[in-house]
CSV table of C-alpha atoms and ligand atoms in Angstrom, one decimal:
chain,number,residue,atom,x,y,z
A,1,MET,CA,0.0,0.0,0.0
A,2,LYS,CA,1.5,3.4,-1.0
A,3,ASN,CA,1.9,6.1,1.6
A,4,ILE,CA,0.7,9.6,0.5
A,5,LEU,CA,1.5,12.6,2.6
A,6,ILE,CA,-1.3,15.1,2.5
A,7,VAL,CA,-0.1,18.5,3.7
A,8,GLY,CA,-3.2,20.6,4.7
A,9,GLY,CA,-5.3,17.4,4.8
A,10,ALA,CA,-7.6,18.9,7.5
A,11,GLY,CA,-8.6,21.7,5.2
A,12,TYR,CA,-11.5,21.9,2.7
A,13,ILE,CA,-10.0,20.4,-0.4
A,14,GLY,CA,-7.4,18.3,1.4
A,15,SER,CA,-10.0,16.5,3.6
A,16,HIS,CA,-11.9,15.5,0.5
A,17,ALA,CA,-8.7,14.2,-1.2
A,18,VAL,CA,-8.0,12.1,1.9
A,19,VAL,CA,-11.4,10.4,1.8
A,20,ASN,CA,-11.0,9.7,-2.0
A,21,LEU,CA,-7.5,8.3,-1.5
A,22,GLN,CA,-8.6,6.1,1.4
A,23,GLU,CA,-11.4,4.7,-0.7
A,24,SER,CA,-8.9,4.0,-3.4
A,25,GLY,CA,-6.6,2.0,-1.1
A,26,TYR,CA,-3.9,4.5,-0.4
A,27,ASN,CA,-2.5,5.0,3.1
A,28,CYS,CA,-2.8,8.6,4.1
A,29,ILE,CA,-0.5,10.5,6.4
A,30,VAL,CA,-2.0,14.0,7.1
A,31,LEU,CA,0.2,16.9,8.2
A,32,ASP,CA,-1.7,20.0,9.2
A,33,ASN,CA,-1.0,22.8,11.7
A,34,LEU,CA,-4.8,23.2,12.2
A,35,SER,CA,-4.6,27.0,11.7
A,36,GLU,CA,-7.3,26.7,9.1
A,37,GLY,CA,-8.2,23.1,9.1
A,38,TYR,CA,-10.2,20.9,11.6
A,39,ARG,CA,-9.0,17.8,13.3
A,40,ASP,CA,-12.6,16.4,12.9
A,41,ALA,CA,-12.3,16.7,9.2
A,42,VAL,CA,-9.7,13.9,9.1
A,43,LYS,CA,-10.7,10.3,9.9
A,44,CYS,CA,-7.2,8.8,9.6
A,45,ASP,CA,-4.8,7.0,11.9
A,46,HIS,CA,-1.8,8.9,10.8
A,47,PHE,CA,-2.3,12.5,11.7
A,48,VAL,CA,0.6,14.8,12.6
A,49,GLN,CA,-0.2,18.3,13.9
A,50,GLY,CA,2.7,20.4,12.7
A,51,ASP,CA,3.9,23.1,10.4
A,52,ILE,CA,5.8,22.8,7.2
A,53,ASN,CA,8.0,25.7,8.3
A,54,ASP,CA,9.3,23.2,10.9
A,55,THR,CA,12.0,21.2,9.2
A,56,ASN,CA,12.2,18.8,12.2
A,57,VAL,CA,8.6,17.9,11.8
A,58,LEU,CA,9.1,17.3,8.0
A,59,ASN,CA,12.2,15.1,8.6
A,60,TYR,CA,10.3,13.2,11.3
A,61,VAL,CA,7.4,12.5,8.8
A,62,PHE,CA,9.7,11.6,5.9
A,63,GLN,CA,11.8,9.3,8.1
A,64,SER,CA,8.9,7.7,9.8
A,65,TYR,CA,6.9,6.9,6.7
A,66,ASP,CA,8.1,5.8,3.2
A,67,ILE,CA,6.2,8.5,1.4
A,68,SER,CA,5.8,8.0,-2.4
A,69,THR,CA,3.9,11.3,-3.1
A,70,VAL,CA,3.3,14.6,-1.3
A,71,MET,CA,0.1,16.5,-1.9
A,72,HIS,CA,0.3,20.1,-0.8
A,73,PHE,CA,-3.0,21.8,0.0
A,74,SER,CA,-1.9,24.2,2.8
A,75,ALA,CA,-2.1,27.8,1.5
A,76,TYR,CA,-3.9,31.0,2.1
A,77,ILE,CA,-6.5,31.5,-0.6
A,78,ASN,CA,-8.3,34.8,-0.3
A,79,VAL,CA,-7.7,37.1,-3.3
A,80,GLY,CA,-9.0,40.2,-1.6
A,81,GLU,CA,-6.9,39.7,1.5
A,82,SER,CA,-3.8,39.0,-0.5
A,83,VAL,CA,-4.0,42.5,-2.0
A,84,VAL,CA,-4.2,44.0,1.5
A,85,ASP,CA,-1.6,41.8,3.1
A,86,PRO,CA,0.7,40.4,0.4
A,87,GLN,CA,3.4,39.5,2.9
A,88,LYS,CA,1.2,36.9,4.5
A,89,TYR,CA,0.7,35.3,1.1
A,90,TYR,CA,4.3,35.3,0.0
A,91,LYS,CA,5.5,34.0,3.4
A,92,ASN,CA,2.9,31.2,3.7
A,93,ASN,CA,2.4,30.2,0.1
A,94,VAL,CA,6.0,30.6,-1.2
A,95,GLN,CA,8.4,30.4,1.7
A,96,SER,CA,6.7,27.5,3.4
A,97,THR,CA,6.4,25.6,0.2
A,98,LEU,CA,10.2,26.1,-0.4
A,99,ASN,CA,10.8,24.6,3.0
A,100,LEU,CA,8.6,21.6,2.2
A,101,LEU,CA,10.4,21.1,-1.2
A,102,SER,CA,13.8,21.3,0.5
A,103,ALA,CA,12.8,18.6,3.0
A,104,MET,CA,11.5,16.5,0.1
A,105,VAL,CA,14.8,16.9,-1.8
A,106,ASP,CA,16.9,16.1,1.4
A,107,ASN,CA,14.8,13.0,2.1
A,108,LYS,CA,14.7,11.9,-1.6
A,109,VAL,CA,10.9,12.1,-2.0
A,110,LYS,CA,10.3,12.6,-5.6
A,111,ASN,CA,6.6,13.1,-6.4
A,112,PHE,CA,4.7,16.3,-5.7
A,113,ILE,CA,1.2,17.4,-6.4
A,114,PHE,CA,0.7,21.1,-6.0
A,115,SER,CA,-2.6,23.1,-5.6
A,116,SER,CA,-2.2,25.8,-8.1
A,117,THR,CA,-4.9,28.1,-9.3
A,118,CYS,CA,-6.5,29.8,-12.4
A,119,ALA,CA,-5.5,33.1,-10.7
A,120,ILE,CA,-2.1,32.6,-12.2
A,121,PHE,CA,-3.6,33.7,-15.6
A,122,GLY,CA,-4.7,37.2,-14.5
A,123,ASN,CA,-7.1,38.9,-16.9
A,124,PRO,CA,-7.8,36.4,-19.6
A,125,GLN,CA,-6.8,37.4,-23.2
A,126,TYR,CA,-9.1,34.7,-24.5
A,127,LEU,CA,-11.7,32.2,-23.0
A,128,PRO,CA,-11.9,29.4,-22.2
A,129,LEU,CA,-8.5,29.2,-20.6
A,130,ASP,CA,-6.2,26.5,-21.7
A,131,GLU,CA,-2.8,25.6,-20.3
A,132,ASP,CA,-1.0,27.7,-23.0
A,133,HIS,CA,-2.7,30.9,-22.0
A,134,PRO,CA,-0.1,33.6,-21.0
A,135,GLN,CA,0.4,33.9,-17.2
A,136,ALA,CA,0.2,37.3,-15.7
A,137,PRO,CA,-1.4,37.2,-12.2
A,138,ILE,CA,-3.1,40.4,-11.1
A,139,ASN,CA,-3.1,39.7,-7.3
A,140,PRO,CA,-0.6,38.5,-4.8
A,141,TYR,CA,-2.5,35.2,-4.2
A,142,GLY,CA,-2.2,34.3,-7.9
A,143,MET,CA,1.4,35.6,-8.0
A,144,SER,CA,2.4,33.4,-5.0
A,145,LYS,CA,1.1,30.3,-6.8
A,146,PHE,CA,2.7,31.4,-10.1
A,147,MET,CA,6.1,31.7,-8.3
A,148,VAL,CA,5.8,28.2,-6.9
A,149,GLU,CA,5.0,26.9,-10.4
A,150,LYS,CA,8.2,28.5,-11.6
A,151,ILE,CA,10.2,27.1,-8.7
A,152,LEU,CA,8.8,23.7,-9.5
A,153,GLU,CA,10.0,24.0,-13.1
A,154,ASP,CA,13.5,24.6,-11.9
A,155,TYR,CA,13.5,22.1,-9.1
A,156,SER,CA,12.2,19.3,-11.4
A,157,LYS,CA,15.2,19.9,-13.8
A,158,ALA,CA,17.8,20.2,-11.1
A,159,TYR,CA,16.7,17.7,-8.4
A,160,ASN,CA,14.9,15.0,-10.3
A,161,LEU,CA,11.6,16.0,-8.7
A,162,LYS,CA,8.4,15.2,-10.6
A,163,TYR,CA,5.3,17.3,-10.1
A,164,VAL,CA,1.8,17.9,-11.2
A,165,ALA,CA,0.5,21.5,-10.7
A,166,LEU,CA,-3.3,21.4,-10.7
A,167,ARG,CA,-4.7,24.8,-11.4
A,168,TYR,CA,-8.1,24.8,-9.8
A,169,PHE,CA,-10.9,27.0,-10.9
A,170,ASN,CA,-13.5,27.7,-8.1
A,171,ALA,CA,-13.8,24.7,-5.7
A,172,ALA,CA,-17.3,24.3,-4.4
A,173,GLY,CA,-19.7,21.8,-2.8
A,174,ALA,CA,-19.3,19.2,-0.1
A,175,HIS,CA,-19.0,15.5,0.1
A,176,PRO,CA,-22.4,13.9,-0.6
A,177,THR,CA,-22.1,11.0,1.9
A,178,VAL,CA,-19.1,11.6,4.2
A,179,ARG,CA,-19.7,14.5,6.7
A,180,ILE,CA,-17.0,16.9,5.5
A,181,GLY,CA,-17.4,20.2,3.8
A,182,GLU,CA,-16.3,23.8,3.5
A,183,ASN,CA,-15.8,25.7,6.7
A,184,HIS,CA,-13.3,28.5,6.5
A,185,ARG,CA,-12.6,30.3,9.8
A,186,ILE,CA,-13.3,33.6,8.0
A,187,GLU,CA,-15.5,32.8,5.0
A,188,THR,CA,-15.1,35.0,1.9
A,189,HIS,CA,-16.3,32.6,-0.9
A,190,LEU,CA,-19.5,33.2,-2.8
A,191,ILE,CA,-21.5,30.0,-2.4
A,192,PRO,CA,-21.0,29.5,1.4
A,193,LEU,CA,-21.7,33.2,2.0
A,194,VAL,CA,-25.0,33.1,0.0
A,195,LEU,CA,-26.1,30.0,1.9
A,196,LYS,CA,-25.2,31.6,5.2
A,197,THR,CA,-27.7,34.4,4.4
A,198,LEU,CA,-30.3,31.6,4.1
A,199,THR,CA,-29.4,30.0,7.5
A,200,GLY,CA,-29.6,33.5,9.0
A,201,GLU,CA,-25.9,33.6,9.9
A,202,ARG,CA,-25.5,36.6,7.6
A,203,LYS,CA,-27.8,39.5,6.8
A,204,ASP,CA,-27.2,39.7,3.0
A,205,ILE,CA,-24.9,38.9,0.2
A,206,LYS,CA,-22.9,41.7,-1.5
A,207,ILE,CA,-22.4,41.4,-5.2
A,208,PHE,CA,-18.9,42.7,-5.8
A,209,GLY,CA,-19.3,44.7,-9.1
A,210,THR,CA,-22.2,44.8,-11.5
A,211,ASP,CA,-20.4,46.7,-14.3
A,212,TYR,CA,-18.1,44.0,-15.5
A,213,ASP,CA,-17.9,43.2,-19.2
A,214,THR,CA,-19.9,40.0,-18.9
A,215,PRO,CA,-23.5,39.2,-20.0
A,216,ASP,CA,-25.1,40.3,-16.7
A,217,GLY,CA,-22.4,42.6,-15.5
A,218,THR,CA,-21.3,40.3,-12.6
A,219,CYS,CA,-18.1,38.2,-12.5
A,220,VAL,CA,-18.1,34.8,-14.2
A,221,ARG,CA,-16.3,31.8,-12.6
A,222,ASP,CA,-16.1,28.1,-13.2
A,223,TYR,CA,-17.3,26.2,-10.1
A,224,ILE,CA,-15.9,22.7,-9.8
A,225,HIS,CA,-17.1,20.2,-7.2
A,226,VAL,CA,-14.6,19.4,-4.6
A,227,CYS,CA,-15.1,15.6,-5.0
A,228,ASP,CA,-14.2,16.0,-8.7
A,229,LEU,CA,-11.1,17.9,-7.7
A,230,ALA,CA,-10.2,15.1,-5.2
A,231,GLU,CA,-10.6,12.4,-7.9
A,232,ALA,CA,-8.2,14.4,-10.2
A,233,HIS,CA,-5.6,14.4,-7.4
A,234,LYS,CA,-5.7,10.6,-7.2
A,235,ASN,CA,-5.3,10.3,-10.9
A,236,ALA,CA,-2.4,12.7,-10.8
A,237,ILE,CA,-0.6,10.2,-8.4
A,238,GLU,CA,-1.1,7.6,-11.1
A,239,LEU,CA,0.1,9.9,-13.8
A,240,LEU,CA,3.4,10.6,-11.9
A,241,ASP,CA,3.9,7.0,-11.1
A,242,ALA,CA,3.5,6.0,-14.7
A,243,GLY,CA,6.2,8.3,-16.2
A,244,ASN,CA,9.0,10.7,-15.9
A,245,GLU,CA,7.3,13.9,-16.8
A,246,SER,CA,5.9,16.9,-14.9
A,247,TYR,CA,2.7,18.7,-15.8
A,248,GLN,CA,0.7,21.8,-15.3
A,249,ILE,CA,-3.0,21.1,-15.8
A,250,ASN,CA,-6.1,23.3,-15.6
A,251,LEU,CA,-9.0,21.9,-13.6
A,252,GLY,CA,-12.5,23.3,-14.2
A,253,THR,CA,-15.8,22.1,-15.7
A,254,GLY,CA,-15.7,24.3,-18.8
A,255,VAL,CA,-18.9,26.1,-17.8
A,256,GLY,CA,-19.0,29.6,-16.3
A,257,HIS,CA,-21.6,31.0,-14.0
A,258,SER,CA,-22.1,34.7,-13.1
A,259,VAL,CA,-22.5,35.8,-9.5
A,260,LYS,CA,-26.1,36.5,-10.2
A,261,GLU,CA,-26.6,33.1,-11.7
A,262,ILE,CA,-25.1,31.5,-8.6
A,263,ILE,CA,-27.5,33.4,-6.4
A,264,ALA,CA,-30.4,32.4,-8.6
A,265,ALA,CA,-29.3,28.7,-8.4
A,266,CYS,CA,-29.1,28.9,-4.6
A,267,GLU,CA,-32.6,30.3,-4.5
A,268,GLU,CA,-33.8,27.5,-6.8
A,269,VAL,CA,-32.1,24.7,-4.7
A,270,THR,CA,-33.3,26.0,-1.4
A,271,GLY,CA,-36.7,27.5,-2.4
A,272,MET,CA,-35.7,30.6,-0.4
A,273,ARG,CA,-35.1,34.2,-1.4
A,274,VAL,CA,-31.5,35.6,-1.0
A,275,PRO,CA,-31.2,39.2,0.3
A,276,VAL,CA,-28.8,40.9,-2.2
A,277,VAL,CA,-26.9,44.2,-2.0
A,278,ASN,CA,-25.0,45.7,-5.0
A,279,ALA,CA,-21.4,46.6,-3.9
A,280,PRO,CA,-18.3,48.0,-5.6
A,281,ARG,CA,-15.8,45.7,-7.3
A,282,ARG,CA,-13.4,43.7,-5.1
A,283,ALA,CA,-9.8,44.4,-5.8
A,284,GLY,CA,-7.9,41.7,-7.8
A,285,ASP,CA,-11.0,40.1,-9.5
A,286,PRO,CA,-10.8,39.4,-13.2
A,287,ALA,CA,-14.2,39.6,-15.0
A,288,SER,CA,-14.3,36.0,-16.2
A,289,LEU,CA,-12.4,32.8,-15.5
A,290,VAL,CA,-13.5,29.6,-17.3
A,291,ALA,CA,-11.5,26.5,-18.1
A,292,THR,CA,-11.4,24.6,-21.3
A,293,SER,CA,-13.3,21.3,-21.0
A,294,GLY,CA,-11.7,18.2,-22.5
A,295,GLY,CA,-8.2,19.5,-22.5
A,296,LEU,CA,-5.1,18.2,-20.8
A,297,ALA,CA,-7.1,17.2,-17.7
A,298,LYS,CA,-9.3,14.8,-19.7
A,299,ARG,CA,-6.4,13.4,-21.7
A,300,LEU,CA,-3.9,13.0,-18.9
A,301,LEU,CA,-6.0,12.6,-15.8
A,302,ASN,CA,-9.0,10.9,-17.4
A,303,PHE,CA,-10.9,13.8,-15.9
A,304,ASN,CA,-14.7,13.6,-16.2
A,305,PRO,CA,-16.4,15.8,-13.6
A,306,LYS,CA,-19.4,14.0,-12.1
A,307,PHE,CA,-21.0,17.3,-10.9
A,308,ILE,CA,-21.9,19.2,-14.1
A,309,ASP,CA,-25.2,20.9,-13.0
A,310,ILE,CA,-24.3,23.7,-10.6
A,311,ARG,CA,-27.5,23.0,-8.7
A,312,GLU,CA,-26.2,19.6,-7.7
A,313,THR,CA,-23.0,21.1,-6.4
A,314,ILE,CA,-25.0,23.8,-4.5
A,315,ARG,CA,-27.3,21.1,-3.1
A,316,THR,CA,-24.3,19.3,-1.5
A,317,ALA,CA,-23.0,22.6,-0.1
A,318,TRP,CA,-26.5,23.3,1.3
A,319,ASP,CA,-26.7,19.9,3.0
A,320,TRP,CA,-23.4,20.6,4.7
A,321,GLU,CA,-24.2,24.1,5.6
A,322,ARG,CA,-27.3,23.0,7.6
A,323,ASN,CA,-25.7,20.0,9.2
A,324,LYS,CA,-22.0,20.9,9.8
A,325,GLU,CA,-20.1,18.6,12.1
A,326,TYR,CA,-17.2,21.0,12.7
B,401,UDP,N1,-18.2,37.5,-4.7
B,401,UDP,C1,-19.2,38.4,-4.4
B,401,UDP,N2,-19.6,38.6,-3.2
B,401,UDP,C2,-19.1,37.9,-2.1
B,401,UDP,C3,-18.0,37.0,-2.4
B,401,UDP,C4,-17.6,36.8,-3.7
B,401,UDP,O1,-19.8,39.0,-5.4
B,401,UDP,O2,-19.5,38.1,-1.0
B,401,UDP,C5,-17.8,37.3,-6.1
B,401,UDP,C6,-16.3,37.6,-6.3
B,401,UDP,O3,-16.1,39.0,-6.6
B,401,UDP,C7,-16.0,36.7,-7.5
B,401,UDP,C8,-16.9,35.5,-7.3
B,401,UDP,O4,-17.9,35.9,-6.4
B,401,UDP,O5,-16.3,37.3,-8.7
B,401,UDP,C9,-16.2,34.3,-6.7
B,401,UDP,O6,-15.5,34.7,-5.6
B,401,UDP,P1,-14.9,33.7,-4.5
B,401,UDP,O7,-14.3,34.6,-3.4
B,401,UDP,O8,-16.0,32.7,-4.1
B,401,UDP,O9,-13.8,32.9,-5.3
B,401,UDP,P2,-12.5,33.5,-6.1
B,401,UDP,O10,-12.9,33.6,-7.5
B,401,UDP,O11,-12.0,34.7,-5.5
B,401,UDP,O12,-11.5,32.4,-5.9
């Protein structure tokens, strides 16, 4: 049985990856400092509470377990916050990742799966976004991920490291059967915020910008179910195991939804009316981000998202929002 180290496995996407890997027969070792994640999100015997800035912890993990692949989910993810506090993003998303990579090189661990983002593309020059689209991030969050992708290109040439950088579009939804889901300590994401207005946790939802160059004036994003993302990670392990190449792969559904469409879909799923307030644009937001469907992800990862209808994705998020276990 292969040992996979999941860094940030107590977080939103990481916890779904752990469940998927366990169901597929992998042995998961989770390393998480629980600054953002939840211990209750991880049902796994091998849990280490620690920080990737701590080389002793990393050496302990690599020397205790024969790790075949590292998945790295631990990062700060809020675009708006990254504009206000870029240092936090460069320190956590770049510096900590360098520390993790150094420990991998020292301990001769060769396979790395990195959580990258469509934010590395900046303002799209064309849509949908394929892997060849020029990269010009317009916020520090995207820049921090772009920098790691560049570091990985150099490390893979110099240190015999193989990697897959998975550029997620907007992760959404929750596990339909296992009780895990999205629960950020400070929530900034659209779908959970809309749903929180319906549970009464928030007063209203602000639409950040209604004058974008999009069909209804609000930003368009490609919302991909977190379980489909998890499946792609497992397939990325197999891709790395099968060859000697490294890859950068976009992961979206190929379908875009505007902020207004998401709100309408939430109303349809819940049968409730969402209180909406128009607000100014949020710094660092491109108008539209939508992935190509059937590109590299399909060819290399056999990627076939199961959640195509955004209402199905929202339904899983709504189930979780009303019955959270942590
Ligand atoms: N958004 C919004 N109101 C909110 C939160 C988000 O209008 O309270 C918009 C945001 O400007 C973006 C889209 O919803 O266009 C998705 O934002 P989110 O923060 O969920 O993900 P991101 O695209 O930043 O990764």
